[in-house]
Amino acid sequence: MKTFCGRANPTTGSMEWLEEGEDYDYHQEIARSRYADMLHDKDRNVKYYQGIRAAVSRVKERGEKAIVLDIGTGTGLLSMMAASAGADFCYAIEVFKPMANAAVKIVEKNGFSDKIKVINKHSTEVTVGPEGDMQCRANILVTELFDTELIGEGALPTYEHAHKYLVQEGCEAVPHRATVYVQLVESKRMWSWKKLFPVHVEAEDGEKILVPPSEMENCPGVPSVCDIQLNQMPSSDFTTLSDVVTMFSVDFSKPVQSASTYYRVQLEPVKSGKAQIVLSWWDIDMDPSGMINCTMAPYWVKPTSALQWRDHWMQCVYFLPHEEPVLQGEKLYLTACRDEYSVWYNLQKAREGENKADGEEHKADVRVESPVCRCRAHLLWNRPRFGELNDQNRTRQYVESLRKVLKTDSVCLCISDGTLLPVLAHYLGAKQVQCMQPSRIGLYHPHELWQALFKANHLEDKIKIIEARPELLKPSHLEDKKISVLVGEPFFTTSLLPWHNLYFWYARTAVSTHLASSVTVLPQSASLHMMIVEFQDLWRIRSPCGICEGFDVQTMDDMIKDSLNFRESKEAEPHPLWEYPCKSLSDPQEVLTFDFTKRVPQHCLSTEGSVNLLRKGKSHGAVLWMEYHLAADISVSTGLMQISNEKGNCEWNPHCKQAVYFFSSVIESEILSDPTAVTYAINFDTKTGEIAMDFKL
Ligand code: SAH
C-alpha cells in the first residue's frame, strides 16, 4: 500500500504530494506520538491504577466476575493494571494496527496473555456473543480517550456506542466521571491571538493608523481548539474576572449522549473588566466518590499541590465572539456549546429580573452551530500569526528599517504571506507598492480579506496585490518599472521549520530580472543560530520509559526508537519553546548565513564546528532558529530573545516555533574547568531547501 504525504517544498513555497511507502505513515505516527509522554505521566498512571483496583474490588465484592473492556489500549497498560488487580478477563481494543501488535507483544512479555485479548478494531466494530470478539458484555469499562479538550478524540461517540452494545447496565467505569471547568479572563496577550489590533505607524506627515475591517469585530473565529501549556502564561499576562466554575460533567458509568447540546452557568464577575477569553481545563475522578482525582488545573488554582508536567493534556483557551465589558457582581450567563468533538463558548448578560441559570428562556440566543469565520482573517492568519502581527515592538522594528531604505520614488515589492508590510511601506511614503500573495491558501482565497482591509483604510488604489507566483512575474505587473526595494518579513504559511521561510530567498532569486541594479533587499540577510539546551520537561516526549508502574513497556520504547531512526524523523522538529522551559548549556552560536542581496547559490552551504558546554546540566538537544537582519543595527529573532539569568533560563519569541533536534543520548556536563565540546555538521541543501544536521557528543 502506498500513501501520499503532503509536504511544502521550501524552494517553491507550494505543497507537493509525495508518494511514500506504507511504513512511512505509521513511523511518523509513532515517532511523533504522545505514547512516550503518557507513559511518563506518573500522576495519570498511578491514579488509573488506583481507580482500576478499586473498580475490580467493587465488582468482586458483589460476587461477580470482573470482565474488563479497555477501549484504546495502546501499549496494553490499563488492561495489565486490571489483570494485576485481579480482573478475570480483559478485552483490549486498539484500532491502530502497529499499536495493537505492540500491545500483543507487551502483554505477552509481562505474562498476561491468558488474561488479556487484544482486538485490533475500532470499538464500534467489536462484536459480542459466542462467535464474537467478546464472549459477553463487560462490567468494567476502562478508557483513556481524552485530549486537551476532553472530547476531541471522539470519547463521546465511543462511550455512547460502548454503553449500547459492549458493557452491562450499571457497569463500573474508570474514569468514573470527567468535569470541565472554566474561568473568565481578560488578557491582552491572548486576545491578540484572535483580533487584529489597530497598527500605529509614525510617518513623516503624522501618525497613520491601520484599522481592522468591521467584519472582524464580531467574527467568532475558527472552531479548532487552542490548546497551550497554560502554566507557562505568567499571571501578569491576564486578569481573572470570575472564580473557577464547573461547566459540565460526564458520568462514564451511565449511557452517554454524543449529540450536540449546550450547558449554561450563571456567573458573577469578581472584578470589572473586559471579558474576552474563557480558560478551560478538566479533571477526571477515577472512582465514584471522587477521592482519586487527576486534574489539569493550572498553577494558580491550587498553588500548594505539585503540578504534573504533561504534553498530551494541556489547557484550552476559548475566544468569546466579541469582547464584553462586565461589572463586578453583575449577573452573566456563560454557555458552553458542544458537538460530538468540540466545544465553544458564548457570554450573555442576564436580563432585568432574571436570577436562575434557567436554560429554557434563553434557548433562542444559543448558537448551537459551531463558529465559522466570517471575516476571513482567521483563515489567513492562525493564532500565533495574529499575535505576531499585533506585536507592536516587532512592527516598530520593521517601520524603522523601512524608513531607512524607502525613498519617495521607491518601487516596492513585498513577498510574504498575509503580511502588513505593504501598508507600512505605503504609509512611509513609497511611491508604488505591490505585494505578491498566494491566490489560494488551501481551499481559501485571501483576496476578499485584502479588499476589506484596504477598503476600511482607504487603500484600495494604493496597494496592488499580485496573485502570481514569483517565477511568473511580468513587467506589466510592475507597470514596467524595476523594483527598487524588495521586502519580506519573511513569513510563509507553508513553513514548518524556521529555515523554510528562506523561501523568500528563492522568490528573490526568481524575480531577479525585475530588480533595479541598485535594489535594496530587506531583510538583507538571515542567519541560522544554534544552542545546546537542557529542557525542564520536554525531553520526556522522546525519552524511553522502560518500566511503567511495574510493567515492562520496553517494546514500546524500541518501537519509538525505530520510528525515529526511520528516514527523516531524525530531523529537527518544530516546537513553540515559550511553552517549554529550558536552560542554555552553551552560548548561542551563529552557524550559517544567507545573503539575500545575492541569488541562491547552486552549491550547498555547510558548516562544521564545535560548541562548548558552559553550564552543568543534561544536554537534551540543540535548538535552532533564524534571525533576520533588516537593516544596519536592526535584527529580529524568531528564536532566542534573551538568556534571562545566570542559571541560563531562556526567553523565546512567543509567536514562533523553533527547531529542536533531540540527541539520541543525553550527556551530563559536569566539570566546567574542562568543558565538554559538542561537534556539529550542518548542511543547507540549496536544491531542496532542507537542513540536515549531525551532532557528536
Ligand atoms: N490506554 C493507553 C493508550 C491511550 S491512547 C494508555 O492509557 O496508556 C488512546 C489509544 O486509543 C490510541 O492508541 C488510539 O489509537 C486508540 N483509540 C481511540 N479511539 C478508539 C476506539 N474507538 N477504538 C479503538 N481504539 C481507539
XYZ file of C-alpha atoms and ligand atoms in Angstrom:
723
model
C 0.000 0.000 0.000
C 1.217 3.500 -0.842
C 0.273 6.683 0.934
C 0.551 10.252 -0.242
C 2.020 12.766 2.143
C 1.542 16.485 1.722
C 4.685 18.498 2.268
C 5.559 22.076 1.467
C 8.592 22.450 -0.754
C 10.686 25.247 0.790
C 12.193 26.119 -2.593
C 8.821 26.740 -4.253
C 6.633 27.570 -1.276
C 3.957 25.226 -2.531
C 2.545 21.910 -1.405
C 3.707 18.771 -3.090
C 2.290 15.306 -2.722
C 4.946 12.691 -2.308
C 4.308 9.015 -2.609
C 5.566 7.190 0.427
C 5.816 3.502 1.307
C 3.235 2.073 3.659
C 5.631 2.208 6.594
C 6.042 5.948 6.300
C 2.757 6.938 7.834
C 2.949 4.777 10.879
C 6.572 5.615 11.576
C 5.609 9.272 11.547
C 2.627 8.490 13.739
C 4.685 6.613 16.293
C 7.764 8.821 16.233
C 5.687 11.925 16.785
C 3.097 10.307 19.047
C 2.274 11.085 22.617
C 2.654 7.497 23.831
C 6.024 8.211 25.475
C 4.633 11.287 27.163
C 1.662 9.301 28.522
C 3.923 6.587 29.894
C 5.972 9.264 31.688
C 2.822 10.799 33.195
C 3.237 9.319 36.662
C 0.252 11.117 38.164
C -2.066 9.750 35.459
C -0.690 6.214 35.677
C -0.823 5.978 39.474
C -4.393 7.255 39.585
C -5.602 4.961 36.818
C -4.087 2.049 38.713
C -5.797 3.091 41.960
C -9.104 3.567 40.160
C -8.857 0.234 38.373
C -8.008 -1.641 41.607
C -10.971 -0.026 43.355
C -13.342 -0.889 40.476
C -12.203 -4.527 40.363
C -12.698 -4.782 44.154
C -16.219 -3.366 43.966
C -17.201 -5.904 41.324
C -15.619 -8.778 43.272
C -17.375 -7.667 46.454
C -20.652 -8.065 44.615
C -19.572 -11.643 43.938
C -19.307 -11.078 40.187
C -16.555 -11.966 37.774
C -14.627 -8.876 36.710
C -14.758 -8.576 32.909
C -12.927 -5.508 31.629
C -13.333 -3.631 28.362
C -10.318 -1.384 27.708
C -11.023 0.838 24.693
C -7.904 2.280 23.087
C -5.446 0.062 24.899
C -2.305 1.493 23.274
C 0.529 -0.369 24.980
C -1.960 -2.506 26.903
C -1.052 -0.679 30.107
C -4.526 -0.244 31.590
C -5.502 -3.858 30.824
C -2.333 -5.108 32.520
C -3.223 -2.988 35.538
C -6.672 -4.564 35.568
C -5.301 -8.086 35.214
C -2.848 -7.454 38.074
C -5.680 -6.092 40.170
C -7.439 -9.441 39.819
C -9.716 -8.943 36.832
C -10.887 -12.276 35.410
C -10.580 -11.241 31.779
C -9.785 -8.113 29.721
C -10.753 -7.218 26.186
C -8.186 -4.706 24.995
C -9.358 -2.836 21.897
C -6.935 -0.893 19.723
C -7.712 0.466 16.266
C -4.147 1.418 15.255
C -2.537 -1.755 13.934
C 1.103 -1.139 14.892
C -0.033 -0.335 18.428
C -2.263 -3.404 18.615
C 0.739 -5.510 17.542
C 2.888 -3.836 20.173
C 0.201 -4.446 22.807
C 0.201 -8.176 21.976
C 3.985 -8.311 22.485
C 3.937 -6.257 25.669
C 1.085 -8.280 27.184
C 2.946 -11.492 26.390
C 6.250 -10.239 27.765
C 4.549 -9.328 31.025
C 2.877 -12.737 31.280
C -0.764 -11.690 30.791
C -1.573 -13.447 27.512
C -4.139 -15.727 29.162
C -5.995 -12.813 30.756
C -5.916 -10.171 28.027
C -7.232 -10.472 24.490
C -6.009 -7.708 22.194
C -8.507 -6.898 19.447
C -7.296 -4.795 16.542
C -10.543 -2.999 15.724
C -12.298 0.255 16.249
C -14.550 -0.254 19.258
C -17.664 0.373 17.153
C -16.763 -2.708 15.060
C -16.396 -5.023 18.047
C -18.954 -7.836 18.296
C -20.311 -9.600 21.386
C -21.559 -13.188 21.630
C -20.357 -16.788 21.485
C -18.897 -16.233 17.985
C -17.957 -12.612 18.601
C -14.842 -10.736 19.647
C -16.138 -10.665 23.212
C -17.867 -13.638 24.837
C -20.115 -11.390 26.862
C -20.584 -7.750 27.771
C -18.042 -6.315 30.199
C -18.848 -4.951 33.646
C -15.820 -2.668 33.920
C -15.196 -0.021 31.267
C -11.693 1.424 31.207
C -10.590 4.037 28.701
C -8.199 6.869 28.129
C -9.581 8.541 25.031
C -9.259 12.159 26.074
C -7.499 15.096 24.549
C -6.932 18.556 25.981
C -10.498 19.478 25.045
C -11.685 16.193 26.627
C -13.906 15.157 23.713
C -11.761 15.986 20.682
C -10.600 12.416 20.126
C -14.141 11.105 19.923
C -14.644 9.912 23.506
C -18.379 10.707 23.465
C -19.454 8.629 20.439
C -17.165 5.817 21.601
C -18.783 5.787 25.066
C -22.258 6.120 23.591
C -21.688 3.027 21.466
C -19.967 1.054 24.249
C -22.899 1.562 26.620
C -25.368 0.453 23.971
C -23.522 -2.637 22.814
C -20.428 -3.635 24.786
C -20.954 -3.177 28.534
C -23.584 -4.200 31.067
C -26.025 -1.760 32.570
C -24.687 -0.487 35.882
C -21.095 -1.189 34.927
C -18.123 0.339 36.704
C -16.179 2.917 34.737
C -12.603 4.112 35.164
C -12.548 7.059 34.986
C -15.971 7.364 36.569
C -16.596 10.960 35.512
C -14.990 13.959 33.874
C -15.689 17.566 34.789
C -14.920 20.620 32.688
C -14.008 23.867 34.481
C -13.900 27.410 33.175
C -12.668 30.795 34.263
C -13.462 34.087 32.566
C -10.437 36.311 31.964
C -9.261 39.496 30.350
C -5.939 39.157 28.584
C -4.490 41.481 26.016
C -1.898 38.869 25.176
C -4.373 36.055 24.462
C -6.913 38.384 22.840
C -4.165 39.395 20.417
C -4.324 35.817 19.057
C -7.872 36.360 17.869
C -8.196 40.011 16.772
C -6.137 42.414 14.741
C -5.407 45.486 16.836
C -5.013 48.873 15.149
C -1.468 49.250 13.820
C 0.133 52.623 14.550
C 2.790 53.961 12.188
C 4.725 57.177 12.794
C 5.053 58.641 9.309
C 6.677 61.848 8.126
C 3.295 63.543 7.809
C 1.909 62.359 11.142
C 0.626 59.168 12.706
C -1.182 56.681 10.462
C -3.440 54.000 11.926
C -4.381 50.805 10.125
C -7.727 49.575 11.433
C -9.229 46.113 11.017
C -12.352 45.823 8.839
C -15.612 45.911 10.799
C -16.440 42.280 9.909
C -13.549 41.275 12.126
C -15.127 42.872 15.198
C -17.794 40.232 15.842
C -16.287 37.322 13.972
C -16.435 34.115 16.034
C -13.157 32.856 14.522
C -12.456 29.216 13.814
C -13.645 26.185 15.809
C -10.271 24.457 16.197
C -9.162 24.187 19.809
C -6.422 26.454 21.094
C -4.511 24.201 23.482
C -1.498 25.539 25.307
C 0.714 24.945 28.328
C -1.170 27.476 30.399
C 1.303 27.005 33.232
C 3.789 28.993 31.154
C 1.478 32.007 30.980
C 2.653 34.415 33.707
C -0.128 35.776 35.912
C 0.830 39.290 34.798
C -0.439 38.415 31.303
C -4.095 38.033 32.299
C -6.680 39.140 34.853
C -9.202 36.644 36.177
C -12.708 38.116 36.095
C -14.530 35.161 37.662
C -13.924 32.307 40.050
C -13.313 28.860 38.636
C -16.735 27.473 37.698
C -17.861 23.922 36.895
C -19.200 24.000 33.360
C -20.356 20.409 32.817
C -19.696 16.797 33.832
C -19.976 13.483 32.050
C -20.715 10.288 34.025
C -18.997 7.497 32.113
C -20.697 4.708 34.073
C -24.102 5.620 32.577
C -25.244 5.820 28.957
C -23.571 8.803 27.310
C -25.132 11.010 24.652
C -22.892 12.453 21.993
C -25.479 14.593 20.153
C -24.862 18.369 20.109
C -26.022 20.177 23.207
C -25.212 23.120 25.430
C -24.633 23.825 29.100
C -25.198 27.107 30.860
C -23.965 28.558 34.142
C -24.549 31.813 35.894
C -21.506 33.895 36.728
C -20.872 36.955 38.810
C -17.626 38.685 37.919
C -15.316 39.109 40.899
C -13.850 42.105 39.130
C -14.909 44.572 36.452
C -13.108 44.309 33.173
C -13.306 43.196 29.573
C -14.470 39.603 29.183
C -12.503 38.211 26.263
C -11.298 34.723 26.997
C -12.606 31.564 28.645
C -9.808 29.439 30.051
C -10.786 25.822 30.471
C -9.449 22.506 31.716
C -10.888 19.297 33.072
C -10.326 16.683 35.720
C -11.265 13.030 35.928
C -12.444 11.176 39.001
C -11.196 7.616 38.812
C -13.811 6.453 41.356
C -17.449 7.417 42.110
C -16.551 9.143 45.412
C -14.090 11.480 43.722
C -11.251 10.514 46.062
C -8.924 9.641 43.189
C -8.758 12.781 41.107
C -6.449 13.622 38.232
C -6.584 17.300 37.321
C -5.293 19.596 34.578
C -5.906 22.688 36.755
C -3.244 25.373 36.145
C -0.841 26.642 38.792
C -2.982 29.404 40.267
C -5.935 27.128 41.074
C -4.283 25.001 43.781
C -0.943 26.708 44.329
C 0.156 24.245 47.002
C -0.164 20.968 45.103
C 2.637 19.695 42.897
C 1.968 20.039 39.198
C 2.484 17.053 36.947
C 4.005 18.129 33.648
C 2.398 16.556 30.626
C 2.077 17.425 26.980
C -0.714 15.064 25.967
C -3.193 17.001 28.096
C -2.850 20.751 28.473
C -5.390 23.569 28.902
C -7.717 25.294 26.455
C -8.095 28.933 25.515
C -11.503 29.842 24.060
C -12.121 33.228 22.488
C -15.512 34.850 23.030
C -17.103 36.028 19.755
C -16.577 39.618 20.882
C -15.189 41.472 23.862
C -17.809 42.257 26.528
C -17.321 44.850 29.275
C -18.512 43.321 32.554
C -19.069 44.760 36.029
C -18.185 43.189 39.323
C -21.223 41.427 40.791
C -23.305 41.752 37.635
C -25.218 38.619 36.509
C -23.912 36.853 33.442
C -24.646 33.602 31.690
C -21.847 31.609 30.191
C -22.889 28.972 27.661
C -20.756 26.078 26.522
C -21.997 24.586 23.269
C -20.615 21.348 22.011
C -20.976 18.955 19.139
C -19.508 15.451 19.134
C -15.909 16.641 19.013
C -15.532 20.261 20.041
C -16.659 22.961 22.444
C -17.183 26.707 22.077
C -18.422 29.477 24.356
C -20.812 32.428 24.479
C -21.418 35.036 27.137
C -24.730 36.812 27.721
C -25.814 39.442 30.187
C -28.814 38.432 32.310
C -31.942 40.377 31.523
C -33.641 42.521 34.156
C -35.262 40.450 36.919
C -33.655 37.151 35.970
C -31.910 35.122 38.577
C -31.694 31.473 37.783
C -29.485 29.817 35.242
C -32.596 28.558 33.540
C -31.803 27.354 30.063
C -35.311 27.432 28.614
C -35.875 31.173 28.336
C -32.588 31.574 26.578
C -32.855 28.814 24.092
C -33.365 31.334 21.339
C -29.995 33.015 21.808
C -27.939 29.845 21.990
C -25.900 29.486 18.878
C -25.530 25.748 18.564
C -23.742 25.847 15.207
C -20.015 25.792 15.644
C -18.139 29.033 14.982
C -17.432 29.894 11.362
C -15.058 32.681 10.447
C -16.951 35.361 8.529
C -14.209 37.953 8.243
C -11.799 35.526 6.538
C -8.868 36.794 8.568
C -8.963 33.698 10.773
C -8.472 31.555 7.698
C -5.413 33.517 6.606
C -3.813 34.099 9.995
C -3.581 31.415 12.628
C -3.391 32.363 16.305
C 0.382 32.751 16.667
C 0.378 34.790 13.449
C -2.270 37.160 14.837
C -0.060 37.536 17.897
C 2.957 38.288 15.724
C 1.152 40.895 13.617
C -0.113 42.537 16.805
C 3.366 42.697 18.316
C 3.992 46.430 18.341
C 7.658 46.064 19.137
C 8.161 43.936 16.098
C 6.165 46.331 13.904
C 8.321 49.188 15.169
C 11.476 47.397 14.041
C 10.082 46.888 10.543
C 8.893 50.507 10.411
C 12.308 51.808 11.439
C 14.062 49.612 8.908
C 11.674 50.553 6.106
C 12.102 54.208 6.955
C 15.845 53.821 6.441
C 15.550 52.293 2.985
C 12.425 53.814 1.419
C 12.573 56.931 -0.732
C 9.708 58.891 -2.235
C 10.314 57.324 -5.638
C 10.641 53.756 -4.294
C 9.009 50.975 -6.261
C 8.420 48.399 -3.606
C 7.554 44.714 -3.911
C 6.617 42.708 -0.803
C 6.908 38.935 -0.713
C 5.418 37.284 2.384
C 2.094 35.634 3.130
C -0.610 37.670 4.844
C 1.796 40.490 5.522
C 1.027 44.067 6.551
C 4.392 45.303 5.240
C 2.898 46.816 2.070
C 0.655 49.015 4.206
C 3.624 50.121 6.300
C 5.618 50.850 3.135
C 2.770 52.923 1.733
C 2.328 54.880 4.969
C 6.048 55.575 4.983
C 5.781 57.184 1.577
C 6.821 54.590 -1.010
C 5.573 55.702 -4.414
C 4.432 52.359 -5.729
C 3.703 49.318 -3.567
C 2.933 45.833 -4.795
C 2.563 42.652 -2.853
C 2.763 39.062 -4.022
C 0.121 36.998 -2.315
C -0.857 33.428 -2.984
C -4.216 33.423 -4.767
C -5.138 30.415 -2.687
C -4.173 29.014 0.674
C -5.587 25.514 0.804
C -9.169 25.954 -0.331
C -9.307 29.533 0.701
C -8.883 32.709 -1.391
C -7.484 35.569 0.696
C -8.406 38.185 -1.939
C -11.617 39.318 -0.252
C -9.862 39.885 3.042
C -7.379 42.238 1.385
C -10.197 44.095 -0.304
C -11.992 44.537 3.020
C -8.838 45.608 4.832
C -7.878 48.099 2.130
C -11.411 49.444 1.926
C -11.594 50.021 5.678
C -8.403 52.061 5.379
C -8.994 53.794 2.015
C -6.070 51.999 0.456
C -7.883 50.398 -2.494
C -5.897 52.122 -5.193
C -2.707 52.458 -3.179
C -1.525 48.882 -2.918
C -1.614 46.322 -5.681
C -1.930 42.621 -4.910
C -0.199 40.422 -7.468
C -1.642 36.945 -7.461
C 1.167 35.369 -9.434
C 3.994 33.155 -8.395
C 7.413 34.872 -8.383
C 8.660 32.990 -11.436
C 5.609 34.192 -13.371
C 6.060 37.850 -12.509
C 5.848 40.018 -15.644
C 6.979 43.608 -16.209
C 3.300 44.527 -16.657
C 2.588 43.513 -13.049
C 5.048 46.222 -12.044
C 3.823 48.831 -14.523
C 7.063 48.226 -16.409
C 9.136 49.553 -13.554
C 12.099 47.895 -11.880
C 11.859 47.065 -8.187
C 13.980 49.383 -6.069
C 13.037 47.900 -2.691
C 12.224 44.239 -2.199
C 10.846 43.413 1.242
C 9.727 40.358 3.177
C 9.254 39.547 6.842
C 9.812 36.760 5.714
C 6.823 34.596 6.597
C 5.072 31.854 4.639
C 2.071 29.832 5.743
C 3.560 26.575 4.460
C 6.709 26.838 6.600
C 7.080 24.221 9.285
C 10.666 24.700 10.393
C 12.373 28.083 10.848
C 14.524 27.824 7.709
C 11.525 27.132 5.472
C 10.968 30.892 5.406
C 14.136 31.004 3.303
C 11.638 30.586 0.505
C 11.972 34.364 0.443
C 15.479 33.849 -0.932
C 14.187 31.547 -3.684
C 11.442 34.019 -4.557
C 14.002 36.832 -4.601
C 16.091 34.738 -6.987
C 13.073 34.114 -9.209
C 12.312 37.841 -9.554
C 15.971 38.828 -10.108
C 15.416 40.170 -13.607
C 12.875 42.664 -12.248
C 15.223 44.153 -9.676
C 16.865 47.529 -10.244
C 20.650 47.367 -10.174
C 20.647 49.456 -7.014
C 17.895 47.389 -5.346
C 17.701 47.229 -1.568
C 16.598 43.882 -0.180
C 15.043 43.907 3.280
C 15.991 41.793 5.158
C 19.441 41.987 3.654
C 20.392 38.636 5.146
C 19.392 35.922 7.545
C 21.368 33.753 9.895
C 20.796 30.376 11.469
C 21.591 30.157 15.155
C 22.061 27.154 17.387
C 22.339 26.472 21.089
C 22.582 23.321 23.230
C 19.917 23.146 25.915
C 18.615 21.220 28.878
C 14.830 21.010 28.871
C 12.931 21.178 32.101
C 10.328 18.703 30.781
C 10.137 18.471 27.007
C 12.782 15.711 26.974
C 10.079 13.318 28.228
C 8.293 13.192 24.870
C 11.315 11.461 23.282
C 12.706 9.571 26.224
C 12.354 5.799 26.762
C 10.252 4.727 29.730
C 11.421 1.152 30.437
C 9.202 0.118 33.326
C 5.850 1.824 33.837
C 4.080 1.156 37.162
C 5.843 -2.215 37.301
C 5.044 -3.211 33.704
C 7.780 -3.679 31.130
C 6.969 -1.393 28.200
C 10.389 -1.521 26.569
C 8.838 -2.916 23.391
C 7.171 0.468 23.010
C 10.456 2.298 23.621
C 12.130 0.201 20.921
C 9.299 0.869 18.530
C 9.548 4.632 19.037
C 13.309 4.459 18.564
C 12.919 2.501 15.308
C 10.440 5.029 14.022
C 12.663 7.939 14.983
C 15.505 6.359 13.077
C 13.305 5.804 10.069
C 14.253 8.345 7.445
C 13.727 11.974 8.188
C 12.168 11.518 11.587
C 15.797 12.108 12.524
C 15.335 15.718 11.511
C 14.698 18.598 13.813
C 11.077 19.111 14.847
C 9.179 22.352 15.451
C 8.158 23.346 18.998
C 6.980 26.703 20.389
C 9.607 26.944 23.117
C 7.916 29.693 25.115
C 5.714 26.814 26.307
C 8.643 24.521 27.124
C 11.193 25.972 29.542
C 14.824 25.139 29.018
C 18.186 26.447 30.027
C 21.103 27.106 27.756
C 24.168 24.942 28.258
C 26.194 26.654 25.543
C 26.419 30.148 24.174
C 24.139 30.762 21.213
C 26.164 30.376 18.060
C 25.609 31.690 14.557
C 26.141 28.692 12.272
C 25.083 29.746 8.758
C 24.308 32.999 6.970
C 22.171 33.600 3.912
C 22.841 36.658 1.784
C 19.584 37.909 0.286
C 21.363 40.563 -1.764
C 22.582 37.689 -3.941
C 20.798 34.820 -5.641
C 20.544 31.381 -4.024
C 23.820 29.657 -4.936
C 23.948 26.370 -6.814
C 26.129 24.670 -4.226
C 25.194 23.568 -0.702
C 26.026 25.702 2.299
C 27.646 23.710 5.034
C 29.470 24.263 8.223
C 31.216 22.249 10.889
C 32.398 23.214 14.286
C 32.187 22.575 17.956
C 30.458 24.255 20.820
C 31.475 24.148 24.458
C 29.087 23.197 27.253
C 29.486 26.038 29.701
C 26.903 25.077 32.292
C 26.266 21.972 34.333
C 23.315 20.052 33.030
C 21.882 17.411 30.746
C 22.287 18.046 27.036
C 18.929 17.003 25.677
C 19.315 18.575 22.289
C 20.063 21.561 20.128
C 17.654 24.388 19.394
C 17.906 26.210 16.059
C 16.254 29.404 14.892
C 16.559 32.154 12.308
C 17.408 35.810 12.729
C 16.670 38.374 10.041
C 18.875 41.381 9.523
C 16.501 44.056 8.352
C 18.862 46.978 8.127
C 22.057 48.153 9.767
C 21.683 47.558 13.557
C 18.143 46.172 13.269
C 17.645 42.425 13.528
C 14.650 40.367 14.548
C 14.963 36.957 16.150
C 12.403 34.201 15.628
C 14.041 32.265 18.434
C 16.048 33.335 21.437
C 15.087 36.756 22.797
C 17.422 36.642 25.762
C 19.006 34.481 28.406
C 17.259 35.889 31.427
C 19.518 34.968 34.335
C 22.806 33.382 35.381
C 21.077 29.984 35.564
C 20.715 30.141 31.798
C 16.908 30.279 31.600
C 15.897 31.230 28.079
C 13.240 33.564 26.799
C 11.886 32.683 23.353
C 9.956 34.573 20.726
C 6.331 33.923 21.778
C 4.946 33.853 18.210
C 7.258 31.360 16.536
C 8.162 27.723 16.664
C 11.812 26.870 16.966
C 13.528 23.748 15.642
C 14.501 21.160 18.227
C 16.947 18.387 17.425
C 16.843 15.792 20.187
C 20.123 13.993 20.788
C 19.800 10.224 20.754
C 21.676 10.007 24.044
C 21.930 12.559 26.791
C 25.248 13.660 28.223
C 25.705 15.303 31.571
C 28.247 18.053 31.618
C 29.925 18.275 34.993
C 33.376 19.754 35.104
C 33.323 23.286 33.892
C 37.060 23.940 34.047
C 37.470 21.426 31.237
C 34.286 21.974 29.237
C 32.843 19.183 27.115
C 32.535 20.047 23.451
C 29.746 19.040 21.131
C 30.758 18.879 17.488
C 28.259 19.570 14.755
C 27.937 19.381 10.997
C 25.100 21.341 9.404
C 24.248 21.332 5.739
C 21.767 23.516 3.894
C 20.893 21.836 0.620
C 20.022 24.664 -1.761
C 18.321 22.186 -4.122
C 15.751 21.051 -1.549
C 15.757 23.949 0.916
C 16.202 21.476 3.762
C 18.813 21.450 6.501
C 20.439 18.221 7.616
C 22.454 18.063 10.791
C 24.534 15.751 12.829
C 25.882 16.150 16.344
C 28.569 14.220 18.193
C 28.834 14.383 21.949
N -4.719 3.155 27.055
C -3.360 3.556 26.742
C -3.274 4.368 25.479
C -4.156 5.585 25.388
S -4.006 6.466 23.886
C -2.791 4.294 27.920
O -3.567 4.796 28.717
O -1.564 4.393 28.061
C -5.526 6.166 23.109
C -5.492 4.990 22.152
O -6.829 4.697 21.799
C -4.784 5.240 20.848
O -3.856 4.217 20.655
C -5.893 5.180 19.775
O -5.429 4.571 18.587
C -6.928 4.311 20.442
N -8.363 4.537 20.120
C -9.043 5.705 20.207
N -10.351 5.533 19.983
C -10.529 4.194 19.784
C -11.680 3.398 19.525
N -12.903 3.925 19.488
N -11.490 2.073 19.335
C -10.247 1.529 19.414
N -9.130 2.244 19.665
C -9.263 3.562 19.859
